Amino acid sequence: MYATYEFYKETYGGAVSEGDFLRLGLKATAFLDYYTMGKAKNNSDMESVRLAFCALVDKYSEIEAMSLAAQKSVSEAASVGKKSESVGSYSVTYQTSDELKAIERNLKEELAEICRMYLAGTNLLYRGGCRDVCTSYCNGL
């Protein structure tokens, strides 16, 4: 994990409980490692890495809360992905798998945006390209 609970509470100002922090921190660590292609591990002392980690913990907490609310709603409605329901002339509309995939894509994009926001300018997001290979071409643009 990239930050202690003390840093999370005192410096970042997070609101997640210590027990939840440990659990959600594992997810945040995995996403940060994935998104930086492992570069965060070698730069765990950077404050921007610790802040990104804390923001990811908060986002995972929010995602988890939304998921629990959806599960509760689903169990009460007894149908997965119910989008709407009418009583008069009974009608039910379900979310399509494309809609559910879009929601998942949006959540992943929010996690990625957190990383971009905190890690911009750190070189931890660099994934290769024409950096040294085609400098003459790139400089000519």
Coordinates of C-alpha atoms in Angstrom, one line a residue:
M1 CA 0.0 0.0 0.0
Y2 CA 1.2 3.5 -0.9
A3 CA 0.1 5.4 2.2
T4 CA -0.6 4.7 5.9
Y5 CA -3.9 5.2 7.4
E6 CA -2.5 8.1 9.4
F7 CA -1.5 9.8 6.2
Y8 CA -4.9 9.1 4.7
K9 CA -6.8 10.6 7.7
E10 CA -4.5 13.4 8.6
T11 CA -2.9 14.7 5.4
Y12 CA -5.4 13.6 2.8
G13 CA -8.5 14.0 5.0
G14 CA -10.1 10.8 4.1
A15 CA -13.3 9.5 5.8
V16 CA -13.0 5.7 5.3
S17 CA -12.7 3.6 8.5
E18 CA -9.4 1.9 9.2
G19 CA -10.8 -1.6 8.5
D20 CA -12.2 -0.4 5.2
F21 CA -9.0 1.4 4.4
L22 CA -7.0 -1.8 4.5
R23 CA -9.4 -3.7 2.3
L24 CA -10.0 -0.9 -0.2
G25 CA -6.3 0.0 -0.1
L26 CA -5.5 -3.4 -1.7
K27 CA -7.7 -2.6 -4.6
A28 CA -6.3 0.9 -4.9
T29 CA -2.7 -0.5 -4.9
A30 CA -3.6 -3.0 -7.6
F31 CA -5.1 -0.3 -9.8
L32 CA -2.2 2.1 -9.3
D33 CA 0.3 -0.6 -10.1
Y34 CA -1.7 -1.6 -13.2
Y35 CA -2.2 2.0 -14.4
T36 CA 1.4 3.0 -13.9
M37 CA 2.7 -0.3 -15.3
G38 CA 4.4 -0.9 -11.9
K39 CA 6.3 2.4 -11.9
A40 CA 4.5 3.6 -8.7
K41 CA 6.3 0.8 -6.7
N42 CA 9.7 2.5 -7.4
N43 CA 8.3 5.9 -6.5
S44 CA 6.2 5.1 -3.4
D45 CA 7.9 8.0 -1.5
M46 CA 6.3 10.6 -3.9
E47 CA 3.5 12.5 -2.3
S48 CA 1.6 12.5 -5.6
V49 CA 1.6 8.7 -5.5
R50 CA 0.3 8.6 -2.0
L51 CA -2.4 11.2 -2.8
A52 CA -3.5 9.3 -5.9
F53 CA -3.6 6.1 -3.7
C54 CA -5.8 7.9 -1.1
A55 CA -8.1 9.3 -3.8
L56 CA -8.5 5.8 -5.3
V57 CA -9.4 4.4 -1.9
D58 CA -12.2 7.0 -1.7
K59 CA -13.4 6.2 -5.2
Y60 CA -13.4 2.4 -4.4
S61 CA -15.4 3.2 -1.3
E62 CA -17.9 5.1 -3.4
I63 CA -18.1 2.3 -6.0
E64 CA -18.6 -0.2 -3.2
A65 CA -21.4 1.8 -1.6
M66 CA -23.1 2.1 -5.0
S67 CA -22.7 -1.6 -5.6
L68 CA -24.2 -2.4 -2.2
A69 CA -27.1 -0.1 -2.8
A70 CA -27.7 -1.7 -6.2
Q71 CA -27.6 -5.2 -4.7
K72 CA -30.1 -4.1 -2.0
S73 CA -32.3 -2.7 -4.7
V74 CA -32.0 -5.8 -6.8
S75 CA -32.8 -8.1 -3.9
E76 CA -35.8 -6.1 -3.0
A77 CA -36.9 -6.1 -6.7
A78 CA -35.8 -9.7 -7.2
S79 CA -34.4 -9.0 -10.6
V80 CA -30.9 -8.0 -11.8
G81 CA -30.5 -4.9 -13.9
K82 CA -34.1 -3.7 -13.5
K83 CA -34.3 -0.3 -15.0
S84 CA -37.9 0.6 -14.5
E85 CA -41.3 -1.0 -13.5
S86 CA -44.9 0.1 -13.9
V87 CA -47.8 -1.2 -12.0
G88 CA -50.8 -0.2 -14.2
S89 CA -50.6 -2.4 -17.3
Y90 CA -47.6 -4.1 -15.7
S91 CA -44.4 -3.3 -17.5
V92 CA -40.7 -3.9 -16.6
T93 CA -37.6 -2.6 -18.4
Y94 CA -34.2 -4.2 -17.8
Q95 CA -30.8 -2.7 -18.4
T96 CA -29.1 -4.2 -21.4
S97 CA -25.7 -5.7 -21.1
D98 CA -24.4 -2.8 -23.2
E99 CA -25.7 -0.3 -20.6
L100 CA -24.1 -2.3 -17.7
K101 CA -20.8 -2.5 -19.6
A102 CA -21.0 1.3 -20.2
I103 CA -21.4 1.8 -16.4
E104 CA -18.4 -0.4 -15.8
R105 CA -16.4 1.6 -18.4
N106 CA -17.3 4.9 -16.7
L107 CA -16.2 3.7 -13.3
K108 CA -12.9 2.5 -14.7
E109 CA -12.5 5.8 -16.5
E110 CA -13.1 7.6 -13.2
L111 CA -10.3 5.6 -11.6
A112 CA -8.0 6.4 -14.5
E113 CA -8.8 10.1 -14.3
I114 CA -7.8 10.1 -10.6
C115 CA -4.4 8.7 -11.6
R116 CA -4.0 11.2 -14.4
M117 CA -4.9 14.1 -12.2
Y118 CA -2.5 13.3 -9.4
L119 CA 0.3 11.8 -11.5
A120 CA 0.5 14.2 -14.4
G121 CA 4.0 15.5 -14.9
T122 CA 5.6 12.7 -12.8
N123 CA 6.5 10.5 -15.8
L124 CA 4.8 7.6 -14.0
L125 CA 2.1 7.4 -16.7
Y126 CA 4.6 7.3 -19.7
R127 CA 3.9 4.2 -21.7
G128 CA 6.4 4.5 -24.5
G129 CA 6.2 6.0 -27.9
C130 CA 8.5 8.1 -30.0
R131 CA 10.3 9.7 -27.1
D132 CA 13.9 8.8 -28.1
V133 CA 13.4 6.9 -31.3
C134 CA 12.0 9.6 -33.6
T135 CA 13.1 12.9 -31.9
S136 CA 14.0 14.4 -35.2
Y137 CA 10.5 13.7 -36.6
C138 CA 8.7 14.8 -33.4
N139 CA 10.8 18.0 -33.2
G140 CA 9.8 18.8 -36.8
L141 CA 6.1 18.9 -36.0

